[in-house]
Amino acid sequence: MIAALIGKGIAASLTPAMHEAAGAALGIDYAYGRYDLATADYANWSLDQAVDAAQVAGCRGVNVTYPFKQDVMALLDDMSPQARDIGAVNTVVFEGQKRTGHNSDYLGFRASFARDMKALPRDAVLLLGAGGAGCAVGLALIDLGTTTLWIHDQSQKAALALADRLMALRPQVRCAVWKFQGAVDGILNATPMGMASHPGQAISLSDVVVRCWVGDIVYFPLQTALLRDATVRGLHVMTGGGMAVGQAAETFKLFTGREPDRARMAQDFHTMTQEVLA
């Protein structure tokens, strides 16, 4: 079986290795490739061309990451209800000529936050990023108890659109564009800032009064500049590792029809990150 990852700046992604290791543990002959549209090999390719190429090559499906989680929706025949609600797709399953979009980011993040942050307050949260990942984790935060969600994005139009979408889905919550005022229980980064290919921070913690915690969905590196800053300030931190493993497990099920050993996937992920650092 073959699958692939489509995105930009994905050379450091551990998704291919996680999928192949999970497949090997179940006796599945599994090859997982990459279409990195930021590299010379695919520099002139469009998203449409990459999806077509993967389907023609016989892939069971593709994972889709930054910056294509919303653009890919126009190339699909159908979407799961959850992906349609979120307005973003990170997984496409091929069934013959049919393309069906799913979103495993929501489930992966929700499980990770519920486990790692437990009873920490999350009534008021600042969400950094209004893209495809922001849609998924924003909805998950609301479903985990957030009642006021501030949204900050380089595009105020995108931030406002996400606020409107989330309030339409969950009318009980207050969502608004961040105005750099007031205190929040936590901050969650759902932008690519902090990735090895996008160094830096989406916001300075000096500009926000944070009561308790800071989380990041970036997992390479696990300790992003934002999380290092938060640690120095004595705040609880949540890395992107849990979400990475959780969404990979959900996608693996969609591609193979088999339930992976999630504990083993988490251990494999830990080993892989240590090997990269070494």
PDB file of C-alpha atoms in Angstrom:
ATOM      1  CA  MET A   1       0.000   0.000   0.000  1.00  0.00           C
ATOM      2  CA  ILE A   2       1.198   3.511  -0.728  1.00  0.00           C
ATOM      3  CA  ALA A   3       0.239   6.956   0.538  1.00  0.00           C
ATOM      4  CA  ALA A   4       1.848  10.393   0.505  1.00  0.00           C
ATOM      5  CA  LEU A   5       2.096  13.797   2.174  1.00  0.00           C
ATOM      6  CA  ILE A   6       1.467  16.997   0.190  1.00  0.00           C
ATOM      7  CA  GLY A   7       2.633  20.374   1.473  1.00  0.00           C
ATOM      8  CA  LYS A   8       5.445  22.914   1.481  1.00  0.00           C
ATOM      9  CA  GLY A   9       8.582  22.690   3.609  1.00  0.00           C
ATOM     10  CA  ILE A  10       7.797  19.133   4.735  1.00  0.00           C
ATOM     11  CA  ALA A  11      11.266  17.582   4.544  1.00  0.00           C
ATOM     12  CA  ALA A  12      11.423  17.286   8.343  1.00  0.00           C
ATOM     13  CA  SER A  13       7.949  15.757   8.712  1.00  0.00           C
ATOM     14  CA  LEU A  14       7.844  12.523  10.702  1.00  0.00           C
ATOM     15  CA  THR A  15       4.432  11.552   9.300  1.00  0.00           C
ATOM     16  CA  PRO A  16       5.849   9.212   6.614  1.00  0.00           C
ATOM     17  CA  ALA A  17       8.032   7.354   9.113  1.00  0.00           C
ATOM     18  CA  MET A  18       5.199   7.069  11.657  1.00  0.00           C
ATOM     19  CA  HIS A  19       2.844   5.584   9.068  1.00  0.00           C
ATOM     20  CA  GLU A  20       5.416   3.110   7.766  1.00  0.00           C
ATOM     21  CA  ALA A  21       6.349   1.979  11.290  1.00  0.00           C
ATOM     22  CA  ALA A  22       2.679   1.503  12.226  1.00  0.00           C
ATOM     23  CA  GLY A  23       2.170  -0.494   9.040  1.00  0.00           C
ATOM     24  CA  ALA A  24       5.194  -2.701   9.670  1.00  0.00           C
ATOM     25  CA  ALA A  25       3.909  -3.472  13.180  1.00  0.00           C
ATOM     26  CA  LEU A  26       0.716  -4.847  11.611  1.00  0.00           C
ATOM     27  CA  GLY A  27       2.472  -6.678   8.788  1.00  0.00           C
ATOM     28  CA  ILE A  28       1.386  -4.167   6.133  1.00  0.00           C
ATOM     29  CA  ASP A  29       3.771  -3.475   3.246  1.00  0.00           C
ATOM     30  CA  TYR A  30       3.440   0.302   3.400  1.00  0.00           C
ATOM     31  CA  ALA A  31       5.380   2.961   1.467  1.00  0.00           C
ATOM     32  CA  TYR A  32       4.697   6.597   2.290  1.00  0.00           C
ATOM     33  CA  GLY A  33       6.144   9.375   0.109  1.00  0.00           C
ATOM     34  CA  ARG A  34       6.227  13.156  -0.117  1.00  0.00           C
ATOM     35  CA  TYR A  35       5.218  15.819  -2.612  1.00  0.00           C
ATOM     36  CA  ASP A  36       7.022  18.879  -1.243  1.00  0.00           C
ATOM     37  CA  LEU A  37       5.953  21.753  -3.460  1.00  0.00           C
ATOM     38  CA  ALA A  38       8.664  23.962  -1.959  1.00  0.00           C
ATOM     39  CA  THR A  39      11.468  21.834  -3.431  1.00  0.00           C
ATOM     40  CA  ALA A  40      13.049  22.047  -6.875  1.00  0.00           C
ATOM     41  CA  ASP A  41      11.506  18.713  -7.915  1.00  0.00           C
ATOM     42  CA  TYR A  42       7.975  20.060  -7.524  1.00  0.00           C
ATOM     43  CA  ALA A  43       8.505  23.823  -7.574  1.00  0.00           C
ATOM     44  CA  ASN A  44       6.314  24.324 -10.641  1.00  0.00           C
ATOM     45  CA  TRP A  45       3.583  21.938  -9.551  1.00  0.00           C
ATOM     46  CA  SER A  46       0.123  23.026  -8.478  1.00  0.00           C
ATOM     47  CA  LEU A  47      -1.801  21.351  -5.665  1.00  0.00           C
ATOM     48  CA  ASP A  48      -4.111  19.901  -8.322  1.00  0.00           C
ATOM     49  CA  GLN A  49      -1.138  18.280 -10.085  1.00  0.00           C
ATOM     50  CA  ALA A  50       0.175  16.773  -6.849  1.00  0.00           C
ATOM     51  CA  VAL A  51      -3.188  15.243  -5.909  1.00  0.00           C
ATOM     52  CA  ASP A  52      -3.622  13.904  -9.449  1.00  0.00           C
ATOM     53  CA  ALA A  53      -0.122  12.404  -9.433  1.00  0.00           C
ATOM     54  CA  ALA A  54      -0.699  10.654  -6.108  1.00  0.00           C
ATOM     55  CA  GLN A  55      -3.987   9.194  -7.298  1.00  0.00           C
ATOM     56  CA  VAL A  56      -2.522   8.017 -10.614  1.00  0.00           C
ATOM     57  CA  ALA A  57       0.422   6.461  -8.742  1.00  0.00           C
ATOM     58  CA  GLY A  58      -2.028   4.249  -6.870  1.00  0.00           C
ATOM     59  CA  CYS A  59      -1.955   5.931  -3.471  1.00  0.00           C
ATOM     60  CA  ARG A  60      -4.684   4.876  -1.052  1.00  0.00           C
ATOM     61  CA  GLY A  61      -4.794   8.486   0.009  1.00  0.00           C
ATOM     62  CA  VAL A  62      -2.809  11.588   0.904  1.00  0.00           C
ATOM     63  CA  ASN A  63      -2.256  13.733   3.940  1.00  0.00           C
ATOM     64  CA  VAL A  64      -2.450  17.435   3.163  1.00  0.00           C
ATOM     65  CA  THR A  65      -0.645  20.016   5.260  1.00  0.00           C
ATOM     66  CA  TYR A  66       0.340  23.697   5.185  1.00  0.00           C
ATOM     67  CA  PRO A  67      -0.628  25.644   3.159  1.00  0.00           C
ATOM     68  CA  PHE A  68      -3.216  23.500   1.354  1.00  0.00           C
ATOM     69  CA  LYS A  69      -5.762  22.313   3.947  1.00  0.00           C
ATOM     70  CA  GLN A  70      -8.448  24.651   2.643  1.00  0.00           C
ATOM     71  CA  ASP A  71      -7.459  24.839  -1.025  1.00  0.00           C
ATOM     72  CA  VAL A  72      -7.720  21.055  -1.404  1.00  0.00           C
ATOM     73  CA  MET A  73     -11.451  21.155  -0.675  1.00  0.00           C
ATOM     74  CA  ALA A  74     -12.143  22.359  -4.220  1.00  0.00           C
ATOM     75  CA  LEU A  75     -10.582  19.159  -5.602  1.00  0.00           C
ATOM     76  CA  LEU A  76     -12.827  16.712  -3.719  1.00  0.00           C
ATOM     77  CA  ASP A  77     -15.988  14.792  -4.537  1.00  0.00           C
ATOM     78  CA  ASP A  78     -17.172  14.496  -0.939  1.00  0.00           C
ATOM     79  CA  MET A  79     -16.214  15.378   2.639  1.00  0.00           C
ATOM     80  CA  SER A  80     -16.940  13.952   6.056  1.00  0.00           C
ATOM     81  CA  PRO A  81     -19.410  16.022   8.112  1.00  0.00           C
ATOM     82  CA  GLN A  82     -16.608  17.012  10.496  1.00  0.00           C
ATOM     83  CA  ALA A  83     -14.340  18.240   7.691  1.00  0.00           C
ATOM     84  CA  ARG A  84     -17.240  20.182   6.202  1.00  0.00           C
ATOM     85  CA  ASP A  85     -17.986  21.847   9.553  1.00  0.00           C
ATOM     86  CA  ILE A  86     -14.348  22.730  10.161  1.00  0.00           C
ATOM     87  CA  GLY A  87     -13.840  23.989   6.626  1.00  0.00           C
ATOM     88  CA  ALA A  88     -10.499  22.252   6.207  1.00  0.00           C
ATOM     89  CA  VAL A  89      -9.178  18.866   5.093  1.00  0.00           C
ATOM     90  CA  ASN A  90      -5.919  17.191   6.099  1.00  0.00           C
ATOM     91  CA  THR A  91      -6.662  13.717   4.721  1.00  0.00           C
ATOM     92  CA  VAL A  92      -7.951  12.623   1.325  1.00  0.00           C
ATOM     93  CA  VAL A  93      -8.975   9.002   0.748  1.00  0.00           C
ATOM     94  CA  PHE A  94      -9.060   7.692  -2.827  1.00  0.00           C
ATOM     95  CA  GLU A  95     -11.744   5.124  -3.667  1.00  0.00           C
ATOM     96  CA  GLY A  96     -11.479   4.466  -7.381  1.00  0.00           C
ATOM     97  CA  GLN A  97     -11.852   7.895  -8.937  1.00  0.00           C
ATOM     98  CA  LYS A  98     -13.678   9.304  -5.913  1.00  0.00           C
ATOM     99  CA  ARG A  99     -11.891  11.643  -3.501  1.00  0.00           C
ATOM    100  CA  THR A 100     -13.252  12.032   0.026  1.00  0.00           C
ATOM    101  CA  GLY A 101     -11.847  14.587   2.457  1.00  0.00           C
ATOM    102  CA  HIS A 102     -11.513  14.109   6.218  1.00  0.00           C
ATOM    103  CA  ASN A 103     -10.054  16.084   9.121  1.00  0.00           C
ATOM    104  CA  SER A 104      -8.087  14.119  11.712  1.00  0.00           C
ATOM    105  CA  ASP A 105      -6.549  17.245  13.287  1.00  0.00           C
ATOM    106  CA  TYR A 106      -9.658  17.803  15.434  1.00  0.00           C
ATOM    107  CA  LEU A 107      -9.592  14.345  17.021  1.00  0.00           C
ATOM    108  CA  GLY A 108      -5.809  14.302  17.386  1.00  0.00           C
ATOM    109  CA  PHE A 109      -5.676  17.669  19.136  1.00  0.00           C
ATOM    110  CA  ARG A 110      -8.717  17.078  21.321  1.00  0.00           C
ATOM    111  CA  ALA A 111      -7.341  13.812  22.699  1.00  0.00           C
ATOM    112  CA  SER A 112      -3.902  15.341  23.287  1.00  0.00           C
ATOM    113  CA  PHE A 113      -5.240  18.403  25.110  1.00  0.00           C
ATOM    114  CA  ALA A 114      -7.639  16.391  27.262  1.00  0.00           C
ATOM    115  CA  ARG A 115      -4.771  14.113  28.312  1.00  0.00           C
ATOM    116  CA  ASP A 116      -1.912  16.588  28.736  1.00  0.00           C
ATOM    117  CA  MET A 117      -3.693  19.688  30.040  1.00  0.00           C
ATOM    118  CA  LYS A 118      -6.306  17.853  32.119  1.00  0.00           C
ATOM    119  CA  ALA A 119      -8.014  20.287  34.520  1.00  0.00           C
ATOM    120  CA  LEU A 120      -6.081  23.426  33.568  1.00  0.00           C
ATOM    121  CA  PRO A 121      -8.399  26.403  32.960  1.00  0.00           C
ATOM    122  CA  ARG A 122      -9.356  27.094  29.362  1.00  0.00           C
ATOM    123  CA  ASP A 123     -12.336  29.460  29.600  1.00  0.00           C
ATOM    124  CA  ALA A 124     -10.555  32.220  27.668  1.00  0.00           C
ATOM    125  CA  VAL A 125      -7.994  31.217  25.036  1.00  0.00           C
ATOM    126  CA  LEU A 126      -6.011  33.098  22.404  1.00  0.00           C
ATOM    127  CA  LEU A 127      -5.746  31.093  19.173  1.00  0.00           C
ATOM    128  CA  LEU A 128      -2.885  32.027  16.860  1.00  0.00           C
ATOM    129  CA  GLY A 129      -3.710  31.212  13.240  1.00  0.00           C
ATOM    130  CA  ALA A 130      -6.977  31.178  11.302  1.00  0.00           C
ATOM    131  CA  GLY A 131      -6.005  28.646   8.658  1.00  0.00           C
ATOM    132  CA  GLY A 132      -6.996  25.029   8.250  1.00  0.00           C
ATOM    133  CA  ALA A 133      -5.358  23.847  11.471  1.00  0.00           C
ATOM    134  CA  GLY A 134      -6.796  26.810  13.372  1.00  0.00           C
ATOM    135  CA  CYS A 135     -10.313  25.799  12.338  1.00  0.00           C
ATOM    136  CA  ALA A 136      -9.851  22.277  13.706  1.00  0.00           C
ATOM    137  CA  VAL A 137      -8.180  23.089  17.006  1.00  0.00           C
ATOM    138  CA  GLY A 138     -10.429  26.101  17.608  1.00  0.00           C
ATOM    139  CA  LEU A 139     -13.503  23.884  17.413  1.00  0.00           C
ATOM    140  CA  ALA A 140     -11.826  21.305  19.653  1.00  0.00           C
ATOM    141  CA  LEU A 141     -11.045  23.955  22.285  1.00  0.00           C
ATOM    142  CA  ILE A 142     -14.683  25.040  22.315  1.00  0.00           C
ATOM    143  CA  ASP A 143     -15.834  21.450  22.700  1.00  0.00           C
ATOM    144  CA  LEU A 144     -13.379  21.092  25.591  1.00  0.00           C
ATOM    145  CA  GLY A 145     -14.925  24.024  27.455  1.00  0.00           C
ATOM    146  CA  THR A 146     -13.555  27.271  26.052  1.00  0.00           C
ATOM    147  CA  THR A 147     -16.241  29.966  26.206  1.00  0.00           C
ATOM    148  CA  THR A 148     -14.258  32.943  24.882  1.00  0.00           C
ATOM    149  CA  LEU A 149     -11.927  32.349  21.941  1.00  0.00           C
ATOM    150  CA  TRP A 150      -9.785  35.215  20.722  1.00  0.00           C
ATOM    151  CA  ILE A 151      -8.270  34.750  17.261  1.00  0.00           C
ATOM    152  CA  HIS A 152      -5.094  36.374  15.955  1.00  0.00           C
ATOM    153  CA  ASP A 153      -3.914  36.052  12.361  1.00  0.00           C
ATOM    154  CA  GLN A 154      -1.831  38.115   9.951  1.00  0.00           C
ATOM    155  CA  SER A 155      -5.051  38.437   7.960  1.00  0.00           C
ATOM    156  CA  GLN A 156      -7.769  40.113  10.020  1.00  0.00           C
ATOM    157  CA  LYS A 157     -10.249  39.030   7.345  1.00  0.00           C
ATOM    158  CA  ALA A 158      -9.307  35.377   7.906  1.00  0.00           C
ATOM    159  CA  ALA A 159      -9.545  35.778  11.691  1.00  0.00           C
ATOM    160  CA  LEU A 160     -13.001  37.333  11.424  1.00  0.00           C
ATOM    161  CA  ALA A 161     -14.173  34.619   9.019  1.00  0.00           C
ATOM    162  CA  LEU A 162     -13.039  31.890  11.424  1.00  0.00           C
ATOM    163  CA  ALA A 163     -14.762  33.623  14.340  1.00  0.00           C
ATOM    164  CA  ASP A 164     -18.010  33.742  12.375  1.00  0.00           C
ATOM    165  CA  ARG A 165     -17.694  30.083  11.339  1.00  0.00           C
ATOM    166  CA  LEU A 166     -17.066  28.858  14.881  1.00  0.00           C
ATOM    167  CA  MET A 167     -19.926  30.878  16.363  1.00  0.00           C
ATOM    168  CA  ALA A 168     -22.255  29.503  13.694  1.00  0.00           C
ATOM    169  CA  LEU A 169     -21.210  25.969  14.665  1.00  0.00           C
ATOM    170  CA  ARG A 170     -21.241  26.598  18.423  1.00  0.00           C
ATOM    171  CA  PRO A 171     -23.612  29.532  19.170  1.00  0.00           C
ATOM    172  CA  GLN A 172     -22.882  29.398  22.907  1.00  0.00           C
ATOM    173  CA  VAL A 173     -19.286  30.612  22.476  1.00  0.00           C
ATOM    174  CA  ARG A 174     -17.896  34.091  22.019  1.00  0.00           C
ATOM    175  CA  CYS A 175     -15.293  34.357  19.242  1.00  0.00           C
ATOM    176  CA  ALA A 176     -13.630  37.602  18.239  1.00  0.00           C
ATOM    177  CA  VAL A 177     -10.498  39.029  16.654  1.00  0.00           C
ATOM    178  CA  TRP A 178      -7.757  39.624  19.238  1.00  0.00           C
ATOM    179  CA  LYS A 179      -7.235  43.285  20.089  1.00  0.00           C
ATOM    180  CA  PHE A 180      -4.158  42.898  22.325  1.00  0.00           C
ATOM    181  CA  GLN A 181      -6.090  43.539  25.521  1.00  0.00           C
ATOM    182  CA  GLY A 182      -7.250  41.506  28.494  1.00  0.00           C
ATOM    183  CA  ALA A 183      -5.907  38.335  30.065  1.00  0.00           C
ATOM    184  CA  VAL A 184      -6.310  34.772  28.783  1.00  0.00           C
ATOM    185  CA  ASP A 185      -5.978  31.383  30.436  1.00  0.00           C
ATOM    186  CA  GLY A 186      -3.887  30.022  27.601  1.00  0.00           C
ATOM    187  CA  ILE A 187      -2.453  30.532  24.135  1.00  0.00           C
ATOM    188  CA  LEU A 188      -2.421  27.968  21.341  1.00  0.00           C
ATOM    189  CA  ASN A 189      -0.238  28.368  18.268  1.00  0.00           C
ATOM    190  CA  ALA A 190      -1.843  26.916  15.140  1.00  0.00           C
ATOM    191  CA  THR A 191       0.441  28.679  12.662  1.00  0.00           C
ATOM    192  CA  PRO A 192       3.560  27.206  11.020  1.00  0.00           C
ATOM    193  CA  MET A 193       5.723  29.679  12.953  1.00  0.00           C
ATOM    194  CA  GLY A 194       8.181  27.734  15.045  1.00  0.00           C
ATOM    195  CA  MET A 195       8.682  24.946  12.517  1.00  0.00           C
ATOM    196  CA  ALA A 196      12.232  24.204  11.415  1.00  0.00           C
ATOM    197  CA  SER A 197      11.283  25.686   8.040  1.00  0.00           C
ATOM    198  CA  HIS A 198       9.474  28.694   9.614  1.00  0.00           C
ATOM    199  CA  PRO A 199      11.566  29.803  12.629  1.00  0.00           C
ATOM    200  CA  GLY A 200      10.279  32.422  15.045  1.00  0.00           C
ATOM    201  CA  GLN A 201       7.135  33.153  17.050  1.00  0.00           C
ATOM    202  CA  ALA A 202       3.672  34.179  15.866  1.00  0.00           C
ATOM    203  CA  ILE A 203       3.382  36.516  18.858  1.00  0.00           C
ATOM    204  CA  SER A 204       5.537  37.774  21.710  1.00  0.00           C
ATOM    205  CA  LEU A 205       4.386  36.629  25.132  1.00  0.00           C
ATOM    206  CA  SER A 206       5.340  40.084  26.383  1.00  0.00           C
ATOM    207  CA  ASP A 207       2.267  41.371  24.532  1.00  0.00           C
ATOM    208  CA  VAL A 208      -0.230  39.088  26.310  1.00  0.00           C
ATOM    209  CA  VAL A 209      -1.227  38.457  29.919  1.00  0.00           C
ATOM    210  CA  VAL A 210      -1.260  34.644  30.081  1.00  0.00           C
ATOM    211  CA  ARG A 211      -2.514  33.098  33.311  1.00  0.00           C
ATOM    212  CA  CYS A 212      -1.644  29.450  32.921  1.00  0.00           C
ATOM    213  CA  TRP A 213      -0.489  27.684  29.747  1.00  0.00           C
ATOM    214  CA  VAL A 214       0.862  27.829  26.205  1.00  0.00           C
ATOM    215  CA  GLY A 215       0.419  25.120  23.591  1.00  0.00           C
ATOM    216  CA  ASP A 216       1.808  24.568  20.105  1.00  0.00           C
ATOM    217  CA  ILE A 217       0.745  22.234  17.311  1.00  0.00           C
ATOM    218  CA  VAL A 218       4.224  22.389  15.752  1.00  0.00           C
ATOM    219  CA  TYR A 219       6.122  19.185  16.529  1.00  0.00           C
ATOM    220  CA  PHE A 220       9.456  19.696  14.780  1.00  0.00           C
ATOM    221  CA  PRO A 221      11.066  20.967  16.824  1.00  0.00           C
ATOM    222  CA  LEU A 222       9.001  19.935  19.835  1.00  0.00           C
ATOM    223  CA  GLN A 223      10.387  22.801  21.892  1.00  0.00           C
ATOM    224  CA  THR A 224       9.543  25.778  19.709  1.00  0.00           C
ATOM    225  CA  ALA A 225      10.691  29.317  20.470  1.00  0.00           C
ATOM    226  CA  LEU A 226       7.200  30.053  21.803  1.00  0.00           C
ATOM    227  CA  LEU A 227       7.269  27.102  24.205  1.00  0.00           C
ATOM    228  CA  ARG A 228      10.791  27.910  25.385  1.00  0.00           C
ATOM    229  CA  ASP A 229       9.620  31.452  26.141  1.00  0.00           C
ATOM    230  CA  ALA A 230       6.612  30.088  28.036  1.00  0.00           C
ATOM    231  CA  THR A 231       8.777  27.726  30.084  1.00  0.00           C
ATOM    232  CA  VAL A 232      11.044  30.588  31.146  1.00  0.00           C
ATOM    233  CA  ARG A 233       7.933  32.443  32.334  1.00  0.00           C
ATOM    234  CA  GLY A 234       6.832  29.480  34.454  1.00  0.00           C
ATOM    235  CA  LEU A 235       3.814  28.550  32.340  1.00  0.00           C
ATOM    236  CA  HIS A 236       2.550  25.038  31.623  1.00  0.00           C
ATOM    237  CA  VAL A 237       3.379  23.959  28.067  1.00  0.00           C
ATOM    238  CA  MET A 238       1.962  21.438  25.603  1.00  0.00           C
ATOM    239  CA  THR A 239       4.016  20.366  22.601  1.00  0.00           C
ATOM    240  CA  GLY A 240       2.613  19.339  19.242  1.00  0.00           C
ATOM    241  CA  GLY A 241       3.741  15.736  19.682  1.00  0.00           C
ATOM    242  CA  GLY A 242       0.464  14.410  21.043  1.00  0.00           C
ATOM    243  CA  MET A 243      -1.561  15.912  18.228  1.00  0.00           C
ATOM    244  CA  ALA A 244       0.919  14.631  15.635  1.00  0.00           C
ATOM    245  CA  VAL A 245       0.573  11.062  16.881  1.00  0.00           C
ATOM    246  CA  GLY A 246      -3.190  11.312  17.336  1.00  0.00           C
ATOM    247  CA  GLN A 247      -3.940  12.635  13.871  1.00  0.00           C
ATOM    248  CA  ALA A 248      -1.516  10.129  12.312  1.00  0.00           C
ATOM    249  CA  ALA A 249      -3.340   7.267  14.036  1.00  0.00           C
ATOM    250  CA  GLU A 250      -6.725   8.505  12.801  1.00  0.00           C
ATOM    251  CA  THR A 251      -5.407   8.868   9.252  1.00  0.00           C
ATOM    252  CA  PHE A 252      -3.779   5.434   9.376  1.00  0.00           C
ATOM    253  CA  LYS A 253      -7.209   3.948  10.155  1.00  0.00           C
ATOM    254  CA  LEU A 254      -8.757   5.778   7.207  1.00  0.00           C
ATOM    255  CA  PHE A 255      -6.071   4.532   4.800  1.00  0.00           C
ATOM    256  CA  THR A 256      -5.755   0.935   6.006  1.00  0.00           C
ATOM    257  CA  GLY A 257      -9.012   0.107   7.773  1.00  0.00           C
ATOM    258  CA  ARG A 258      -6.884  -1.124  10.706  1.00  0.00           C
ATOM    259  CA  GLU A 259      -6.491   0.287  14.217  1.00  0.00           C
ATOM    260  CA  PRO A 260      -2.806   1.040  14.925  1.00  0.00           C
ATOM    261  CA  ASP A 261      -1.109   0.459  18.255  1.00  0.00           C
ATOM    262  CA  ARG A 262      -1.292   4.051  19.515  1.00  0.00           C
ATOM    263  CA  ALA A 263       1.055   3.523  22.441  1.00  0.00           C
ATOM    264  CA  ARG A 264       3.622   2.064  20.071  1.00  0.00           C
ATOM    265  CA  MET A 265       3.124   4.989  17.664  1.00  0.00           C
ATOM    266  CA  ALA A 266       3.780   7.420  20.521  1.00  0.00           C
ATOM    267  CA  GLN A 267       6.949   5.545  21.471  1.00  0.00           C
ATOM    268  CA  ASP A 268       8.099   5.428  17.851  1.00  0.00           C
ATOM    269  CA  PHE A 269       7.484   9.171  17.576  1.00  0.00           C
ATOM    270  CA  HIS A 270       9.546   9.811  20.708  1.00  0.00           C
ATOM    271  CA  THR A 271      12.386   7.668  19.350  1.00  0.00           C
ATOM    272  CA  MET A 272      12.285   9.415  15.964  1.00  0.00           C
ATOM    273  CA  THR A 273      12.442  12.886  17.496  1.00  0.00           C
ATOM    274  CA  GLN A 274      15.414  11.873  19.648  1.00  0.00           C
ATOM    275  CA  GLU A 275      17.210  10.438  16.613  1.00  0.00           C
ATOM    276  CA  VAL A 276      16.674  13.645  14.653  1.00  0.00           C
ATOM    277  CA  LEU A 277      18.018  15.723  17.531  1.00  0.00           C
ATOM    278  CA  ALA A 278      21.054  13.431  17.811  1.00  0.00           C
TER     279      ALA A 278
END
